[in-house]
Coordinates of C-alpha atoms and ligand atoms in Angstrom, one line a residue:
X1 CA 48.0 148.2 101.0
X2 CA 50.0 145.3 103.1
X3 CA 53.5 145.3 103.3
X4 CA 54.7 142.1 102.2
X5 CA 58.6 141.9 103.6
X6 CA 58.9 137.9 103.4
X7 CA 59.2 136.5 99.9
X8 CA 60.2 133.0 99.4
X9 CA 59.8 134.3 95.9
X10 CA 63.1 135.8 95.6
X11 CA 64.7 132.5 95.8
X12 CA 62.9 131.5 92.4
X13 CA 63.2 134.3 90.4
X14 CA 65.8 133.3 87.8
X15 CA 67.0 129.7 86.9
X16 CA 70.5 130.7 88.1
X17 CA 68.7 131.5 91.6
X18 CA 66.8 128.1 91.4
X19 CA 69.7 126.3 90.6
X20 CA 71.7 127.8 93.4
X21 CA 69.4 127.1 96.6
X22 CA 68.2 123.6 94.8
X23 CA 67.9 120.9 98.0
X24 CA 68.1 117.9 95.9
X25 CA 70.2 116.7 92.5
X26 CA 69.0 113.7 91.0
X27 CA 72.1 112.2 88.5
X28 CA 72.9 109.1 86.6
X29 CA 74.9 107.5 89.4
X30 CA 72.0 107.0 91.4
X31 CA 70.3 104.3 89.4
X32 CA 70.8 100.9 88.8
X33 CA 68.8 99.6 85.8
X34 CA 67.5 95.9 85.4
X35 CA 68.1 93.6 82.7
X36 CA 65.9 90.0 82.1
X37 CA 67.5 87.7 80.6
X38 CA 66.7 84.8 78.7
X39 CA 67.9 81.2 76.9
X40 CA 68.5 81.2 73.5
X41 CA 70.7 83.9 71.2
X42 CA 69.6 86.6 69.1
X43 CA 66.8 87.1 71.6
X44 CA 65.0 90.6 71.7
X45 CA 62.0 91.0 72.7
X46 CA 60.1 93.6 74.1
X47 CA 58.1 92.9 77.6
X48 CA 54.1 94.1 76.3
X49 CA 53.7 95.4 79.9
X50 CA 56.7 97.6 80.1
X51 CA 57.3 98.8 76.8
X52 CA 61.2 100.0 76.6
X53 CA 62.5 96.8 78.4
X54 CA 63.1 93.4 76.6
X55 CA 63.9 89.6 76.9
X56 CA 67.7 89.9 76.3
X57 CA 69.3 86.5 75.4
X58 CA 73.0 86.8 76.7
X59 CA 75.1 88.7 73.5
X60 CA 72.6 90.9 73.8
X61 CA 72.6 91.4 77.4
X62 CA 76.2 92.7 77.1
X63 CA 75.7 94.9 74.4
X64 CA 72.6 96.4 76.4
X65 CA 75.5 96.8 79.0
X66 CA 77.6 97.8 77.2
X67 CA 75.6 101.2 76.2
X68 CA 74.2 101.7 80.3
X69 CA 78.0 101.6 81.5
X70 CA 78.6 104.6 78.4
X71 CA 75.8 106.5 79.6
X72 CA 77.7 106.8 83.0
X73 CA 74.9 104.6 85.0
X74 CA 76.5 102.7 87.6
X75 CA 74.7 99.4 87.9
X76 CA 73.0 97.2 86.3
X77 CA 70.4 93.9 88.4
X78 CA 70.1 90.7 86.5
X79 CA 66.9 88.7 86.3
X80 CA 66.5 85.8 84.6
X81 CA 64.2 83.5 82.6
X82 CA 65.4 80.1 83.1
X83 CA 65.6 76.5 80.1
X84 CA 63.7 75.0 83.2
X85 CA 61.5 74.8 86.2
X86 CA 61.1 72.6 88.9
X87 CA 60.2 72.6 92.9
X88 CA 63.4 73.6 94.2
X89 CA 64.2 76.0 91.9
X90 CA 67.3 74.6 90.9
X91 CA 68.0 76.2 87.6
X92 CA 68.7 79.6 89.9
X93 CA 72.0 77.8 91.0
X94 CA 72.9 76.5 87.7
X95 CA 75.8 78.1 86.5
X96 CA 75.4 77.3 82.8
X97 CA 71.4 79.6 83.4
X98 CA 70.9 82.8 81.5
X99 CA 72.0 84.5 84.7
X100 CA 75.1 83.3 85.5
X101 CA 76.2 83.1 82.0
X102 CA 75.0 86.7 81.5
X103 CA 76.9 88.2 84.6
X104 CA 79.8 86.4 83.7
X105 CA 79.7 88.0 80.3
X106 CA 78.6 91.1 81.3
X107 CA 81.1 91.5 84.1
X108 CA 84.3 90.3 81.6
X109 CA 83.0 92.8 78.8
X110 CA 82.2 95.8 81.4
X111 CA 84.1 95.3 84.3
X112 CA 83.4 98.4 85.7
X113 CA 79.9 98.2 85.5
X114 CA 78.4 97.3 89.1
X115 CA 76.6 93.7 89.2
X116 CA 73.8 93.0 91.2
X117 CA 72.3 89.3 91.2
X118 CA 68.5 89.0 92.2
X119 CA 68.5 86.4 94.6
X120 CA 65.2 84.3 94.9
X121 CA 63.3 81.3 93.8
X122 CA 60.1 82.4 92.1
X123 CA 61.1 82.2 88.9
X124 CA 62.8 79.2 88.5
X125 CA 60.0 77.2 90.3
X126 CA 57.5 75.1 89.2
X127 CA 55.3 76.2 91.6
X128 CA 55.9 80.6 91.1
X129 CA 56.6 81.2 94.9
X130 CA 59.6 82.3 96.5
X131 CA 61.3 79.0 98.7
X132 CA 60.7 75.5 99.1
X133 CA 57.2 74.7 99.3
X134 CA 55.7 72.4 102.2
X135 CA 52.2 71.4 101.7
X136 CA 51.4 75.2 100.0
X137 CA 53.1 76.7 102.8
X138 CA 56.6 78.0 102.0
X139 CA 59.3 76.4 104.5
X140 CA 61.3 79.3 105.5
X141 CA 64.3 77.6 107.3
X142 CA 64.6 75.0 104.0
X143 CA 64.4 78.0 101.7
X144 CA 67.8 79.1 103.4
X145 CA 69.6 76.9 102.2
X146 CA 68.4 77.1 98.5
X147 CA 69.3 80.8 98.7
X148 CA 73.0 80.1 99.9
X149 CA 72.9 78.4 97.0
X150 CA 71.7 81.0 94.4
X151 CA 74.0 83.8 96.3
X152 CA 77.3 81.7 96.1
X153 CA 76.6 80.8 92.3
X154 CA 75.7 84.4 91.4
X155 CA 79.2 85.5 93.6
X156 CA 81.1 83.1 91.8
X157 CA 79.8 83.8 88.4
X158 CA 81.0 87.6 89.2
X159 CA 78.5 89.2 90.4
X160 CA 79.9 92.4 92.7
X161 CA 76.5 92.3 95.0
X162 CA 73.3 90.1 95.6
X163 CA 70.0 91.1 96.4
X164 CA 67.9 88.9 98.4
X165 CA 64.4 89.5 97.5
X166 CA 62.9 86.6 99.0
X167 CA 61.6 87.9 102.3
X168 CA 62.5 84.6 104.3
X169 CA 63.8 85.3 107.8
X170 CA 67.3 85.0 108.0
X171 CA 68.5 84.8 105.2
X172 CA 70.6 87.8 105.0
X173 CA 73.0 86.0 107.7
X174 CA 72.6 82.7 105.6
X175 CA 73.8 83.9 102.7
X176 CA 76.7 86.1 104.3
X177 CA 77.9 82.8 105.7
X178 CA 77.5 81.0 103.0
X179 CA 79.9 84.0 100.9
X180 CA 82.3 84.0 103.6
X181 CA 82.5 80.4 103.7
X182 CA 83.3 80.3 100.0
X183 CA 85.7 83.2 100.2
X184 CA 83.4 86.0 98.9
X185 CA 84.4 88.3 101.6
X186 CA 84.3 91.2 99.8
X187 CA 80.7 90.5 97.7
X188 CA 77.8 93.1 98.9
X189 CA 74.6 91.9 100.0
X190 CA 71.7 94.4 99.4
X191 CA 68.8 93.0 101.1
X192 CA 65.1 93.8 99.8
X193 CA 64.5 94.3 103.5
X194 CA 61.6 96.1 103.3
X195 CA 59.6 94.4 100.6
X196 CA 55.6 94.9 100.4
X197 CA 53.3 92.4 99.2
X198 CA 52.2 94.9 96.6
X199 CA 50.0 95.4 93.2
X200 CA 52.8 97.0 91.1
X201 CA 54.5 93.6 90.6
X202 CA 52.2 92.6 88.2
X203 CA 54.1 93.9 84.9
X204 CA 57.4 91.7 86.5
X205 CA 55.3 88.6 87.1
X206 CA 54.4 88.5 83.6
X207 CA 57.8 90.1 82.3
X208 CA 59.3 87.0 84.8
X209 CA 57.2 84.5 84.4
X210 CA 57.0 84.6 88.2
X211 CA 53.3 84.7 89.3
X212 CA 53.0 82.0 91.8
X213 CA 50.3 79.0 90.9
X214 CA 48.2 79.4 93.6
X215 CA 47.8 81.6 96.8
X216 CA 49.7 84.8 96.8
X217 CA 53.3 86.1 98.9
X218 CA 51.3 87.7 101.8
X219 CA 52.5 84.5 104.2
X220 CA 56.1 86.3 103.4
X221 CA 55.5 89.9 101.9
X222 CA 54.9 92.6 104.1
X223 CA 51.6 94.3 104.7
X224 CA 51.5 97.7 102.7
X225 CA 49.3 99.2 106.2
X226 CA 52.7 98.7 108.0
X227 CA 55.5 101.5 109.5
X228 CA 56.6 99.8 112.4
X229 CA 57.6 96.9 110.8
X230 CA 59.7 98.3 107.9
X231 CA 62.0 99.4 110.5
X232 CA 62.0 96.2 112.1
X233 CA 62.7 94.3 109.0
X234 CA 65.4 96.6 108.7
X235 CA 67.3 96.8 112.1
X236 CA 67.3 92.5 111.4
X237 CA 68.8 92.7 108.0
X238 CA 71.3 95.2 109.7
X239 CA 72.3 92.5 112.1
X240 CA 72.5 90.1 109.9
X241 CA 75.4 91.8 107.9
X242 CA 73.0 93.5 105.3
X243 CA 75.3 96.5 103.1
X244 CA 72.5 98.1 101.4
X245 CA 69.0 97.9 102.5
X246 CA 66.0 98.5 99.9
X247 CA 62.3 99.3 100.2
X248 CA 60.3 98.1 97.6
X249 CA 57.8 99.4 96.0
X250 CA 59.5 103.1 96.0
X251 CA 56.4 105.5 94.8
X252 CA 53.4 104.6 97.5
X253 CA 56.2 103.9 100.0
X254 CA 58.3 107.3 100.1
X255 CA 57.3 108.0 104.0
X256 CA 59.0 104.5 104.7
X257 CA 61.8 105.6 102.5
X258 CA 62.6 109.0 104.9
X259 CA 61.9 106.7 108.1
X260 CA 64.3 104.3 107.0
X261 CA 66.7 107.1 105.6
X262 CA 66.6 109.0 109.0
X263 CA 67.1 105.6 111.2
X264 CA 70.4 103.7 110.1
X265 CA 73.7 104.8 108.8
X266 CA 73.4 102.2 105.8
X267 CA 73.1 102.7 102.3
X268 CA 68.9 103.4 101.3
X269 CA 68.0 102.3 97.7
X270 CA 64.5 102.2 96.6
X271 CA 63.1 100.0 93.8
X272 CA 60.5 101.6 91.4
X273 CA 58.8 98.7 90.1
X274 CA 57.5 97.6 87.0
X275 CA 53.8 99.1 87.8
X276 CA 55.6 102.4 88.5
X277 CA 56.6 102.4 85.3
X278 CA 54.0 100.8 83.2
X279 CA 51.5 103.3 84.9
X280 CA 53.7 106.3 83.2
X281 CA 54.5 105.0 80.0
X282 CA 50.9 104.0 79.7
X283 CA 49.8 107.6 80.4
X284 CA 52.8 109.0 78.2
X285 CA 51.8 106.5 75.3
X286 CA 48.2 108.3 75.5
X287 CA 49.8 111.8 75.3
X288 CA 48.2 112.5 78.9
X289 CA 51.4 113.7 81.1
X290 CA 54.6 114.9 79.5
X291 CA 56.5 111.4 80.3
X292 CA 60.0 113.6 80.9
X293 CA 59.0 115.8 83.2
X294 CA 57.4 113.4 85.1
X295 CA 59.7 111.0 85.2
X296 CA 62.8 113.3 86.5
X297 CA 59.8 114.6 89.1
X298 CA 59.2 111.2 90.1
X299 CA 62.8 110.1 90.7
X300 CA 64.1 113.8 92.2
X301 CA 61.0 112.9 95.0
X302 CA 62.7 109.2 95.4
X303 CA 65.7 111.0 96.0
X304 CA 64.8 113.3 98.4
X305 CA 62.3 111.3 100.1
X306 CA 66.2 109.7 101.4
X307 CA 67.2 107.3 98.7
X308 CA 70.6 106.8 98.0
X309 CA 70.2 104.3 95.2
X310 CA 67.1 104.4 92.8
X311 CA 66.4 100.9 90.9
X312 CA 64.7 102.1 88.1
X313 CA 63.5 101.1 84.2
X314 CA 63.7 104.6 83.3
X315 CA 67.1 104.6 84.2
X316 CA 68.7 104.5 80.1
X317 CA 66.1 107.3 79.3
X318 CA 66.6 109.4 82.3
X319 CA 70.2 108.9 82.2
X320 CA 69.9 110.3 78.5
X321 CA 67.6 113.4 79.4
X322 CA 69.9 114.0 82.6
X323 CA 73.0 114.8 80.0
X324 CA 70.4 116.7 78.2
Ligands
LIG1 C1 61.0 88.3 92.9 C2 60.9 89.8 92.5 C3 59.8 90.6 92.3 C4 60.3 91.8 91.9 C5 61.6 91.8 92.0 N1 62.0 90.5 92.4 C6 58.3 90.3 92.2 C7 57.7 89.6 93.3 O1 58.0 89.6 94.5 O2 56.7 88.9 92.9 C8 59.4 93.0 91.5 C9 60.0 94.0 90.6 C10 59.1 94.8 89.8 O3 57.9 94.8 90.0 O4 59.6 95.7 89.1 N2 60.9 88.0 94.2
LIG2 ZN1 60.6 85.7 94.6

């Protein structure tokens, strides 16, 4: 018979031996979970598309925040459903919107909680896409100044980082001007650096109200064929004062999540967006995967595909089975 003398086996024999040579430990302080909220009190609704998440009106918001800070999860992003559209998108600068008011609550009822502020256009205007709009092309250079505007609002109203996920060039040095400017020194920008124009949005858009009216974010969105370029996109955020820089969609993206990992000294955090997750809780719903175990699987491979932070829907669940 063969001698067999090398046995990666041994390492798996027990769950003490697992446990001891395991590479990768996914725990509740990775994730940052995110909230929509909405006008109106007394507002809970949940989102048909990503069953688990709701509408939040702002009381409820904080209680929501409330429970995420006692589960030990870190973070928290704030999107909002504006009272109003129009073609600037002004309501994402108003400071009496759901989103101010809500981070402002959130952040004097649970200051320890960490706040990030989504900062872009495309749901607060008229027309669903992400900057100012010149003859159905979007106008990068005068979107840049509308963003300075949402980042400043979202500092001032308490938020401890904002997240650029507009894709206009620039803007990560806009908006770090415009903080400084205002005295925000010390407010984080994470930049959706490396942002694909992708299918899994679709559950957001609706959950958002964000699905632009015509035409679609390729013009500004990145191709999902492209490598080089996420590293590109990245290395210009980097210059431009980016903290934390993101790739989005996380689960058909996990090679650019290691390339990125493996090239820059920053912060990586991936998003696992709403298709993600409507994909496994549709499957779950239908009894066909064991929605745990996958879950944990899916989020341990985020992880050790390189990412530092994980933004993630499952994160109140996950959190939960984590502390078993
Ligand atoms: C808005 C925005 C989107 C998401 C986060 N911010 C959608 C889009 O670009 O259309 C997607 C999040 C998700 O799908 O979970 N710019
Ligand atoms: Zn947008």
């Amino acid at each position: 018979m063969f001698e067999q003398r090398l046995r990666p086996r041994r390492m798996r024999i027990s769950p003490a031996m697992r446990d001891m040579v395991r590479e990768t430990t996914l725990s509740t302080k990775d994730f940052v979970y995110p909230i929509f909220v909405v006008p109106g009190t007394n507002v809970r609704e949940e989102i048909p598309s990503m069953p688990g998440c709701y509408h939040l009106s702002v009381e409820n918001a904080v209680e929501l925040a409330r429970e995420i800070a006692a589960l030990g999860i870190p973070s928290v992003e704030v999107f909002g459903l504006p009272e109003y559209k129009d073609e600037e998108g002004s309501s994402a600068w108003d400071m009496t919107s759901p989103v101010q008011r809500a981070i402002g609550a959130i952040k004097k009822a649970v200051p320890e909680l960490i706040i990030v502020g989504d900062v872009c256009l495309c749901q607060y205007t008229s027309h669903g896409h992400c900057g100012h709009l010149c003859d159905h092309y979007v106008d990068n250079d005068a979107t840049l100044a509308l963003l300075q505007k949402v980042a400043t609002s979202q500092a001032e109203a308490g938020a401890d980082i904002v997240a650029p996920s507009d894709m206009m060039d620039g803007r990560v040095r806009a908006i770090r001007e415009a903080l400084d400017d205002k005295g925000f020194i010390n407010t984080s920008i994470m930049s959706y650096a490396v942002k694909y124009a992708s299918g899994y949005y679709g559950p957001f858009r609706d959950a958002a109200d964000s699905t632009p009216s015509f035409g679609d974010r390729r013009q500004y969105q990145m191709d999902p064929a492209n490598r080089h370029e996420a590293l590109k996109e990245t290395m210009l955020d980097i210059e431009e004062g980016a903290d934390i820089i993101m790739v989005k969609p996380a689960l058909a993206y996990l090679d650019i999540v290691r390339e990125v990992r493996d090239a820059i000294h920053h912060p990586v955090a991936c998003y696992n967006v709403s298709g993600e997750y409507a994909m496994v809780k549709a499957a779950a719903a239908n009894g066909w995967i064991d929605e745990q175990r996958i879950v944990l699987e899916t989020l341990t491979g985020m992880k050790r595909a390189g990412a530092d932070i994980i933004i993630t829907y499952h994160a109140i669940d996950a959190a939960k089975w984590l502390q078993g």
